Amino acid sequence: MKKLTYLIAVVIASVLTACSDFLETPVKSTLEESVIFSTPDLARGAVDGIKVPFGETNSYRGRFLPWYGLNTDVEWFNASQTPGDNADLAVYNAKPINANMNTENNAWAQMYAGIERANLCIRGLRRYGNPTPDSELGVLLGEALTLRAVYYADLLKAWGDVPARFEPISLETIYLPKTSRDVIYKQLIADLG
């Protein structure tokens, strides 16, 4: 009986230690940046991801486009008859207590999320792809640069001078001061030129 117990323990120990190679297989659900941005179909998925913040609830779809800029020569919103957070946005009076803008996923945060996604794609396409003007990767690079310019144009229209992020965020660049809108526009024109 003692030998049988010892034999079973040895078999179990050898089976469990023999599985270490099996348990350390590479993850199939992740890809290296070099693979993503050197393959047009995979790069297309990354560039399409830049557009996601446009559709988020507190971004363009739910807050920025419907309420920002309603008091113009073309449209008018009577904030005195329907007071509230949306009315404050419509008359350019977003207070610090505005419930629509003081969320972690507000229009500002969503626009910078789109810019970060664009920066990652631009860096990846330039580093790992061969984005010539006539290639599919070149078209994707142009799309990423254009989408980043759209986000910045709306940020500058709504908030004036904002932090300029033209590279993906790193520990050194997590907190940036405001940059003159002229500097940002010059960079965007150079990117799109």
JSON list of N, CA and C in Angstrom, two decimals, residues 24 84 179:
[
{"chain": "A", "resi": 24, "resn": "GLU", "atom": "N", "xyz": [2.28, 27.51, -20.67]},
{"chain": "A", "resi": 24, "resn": "GLU", "atom": "CA", "xyz": [2.95, 28.75, -21.00]},
{"chain": "A", "resi": 24, "resn": "GLU", "atom": "C", "xyz": [2.92, 29.04, -22.50]},
{"chain": "A", "resi": 84, "resn": "GLY", "atom": "N", "xyz": [-31.05, 74.38, -17.44]},
{"chain": "A", "resi": 84, "resn": "GLY", "atom": "CA", "xyz": [-30.46, 73.08, -17.12]},
{"chain": "A", "resi": 84, "resn": "GLY", "atom": "C", "xyz": [-29.07, 72.97, -17.71]},
{"chain": "A", "resi": 179, "resn": "THR", "atom": "N", "xyz": [-0.97, 74.54, -25.23]},
{"chain": "A", "resi": 179, "resn": "THR", "atom": "CA", "xyz": [-0.14, 74.96, -26.36]},
{"chain": "A", "resi": 179, "resn": "THR", "atom": "C", "xyz": [-0.95, 75.96, -27.18]}
]
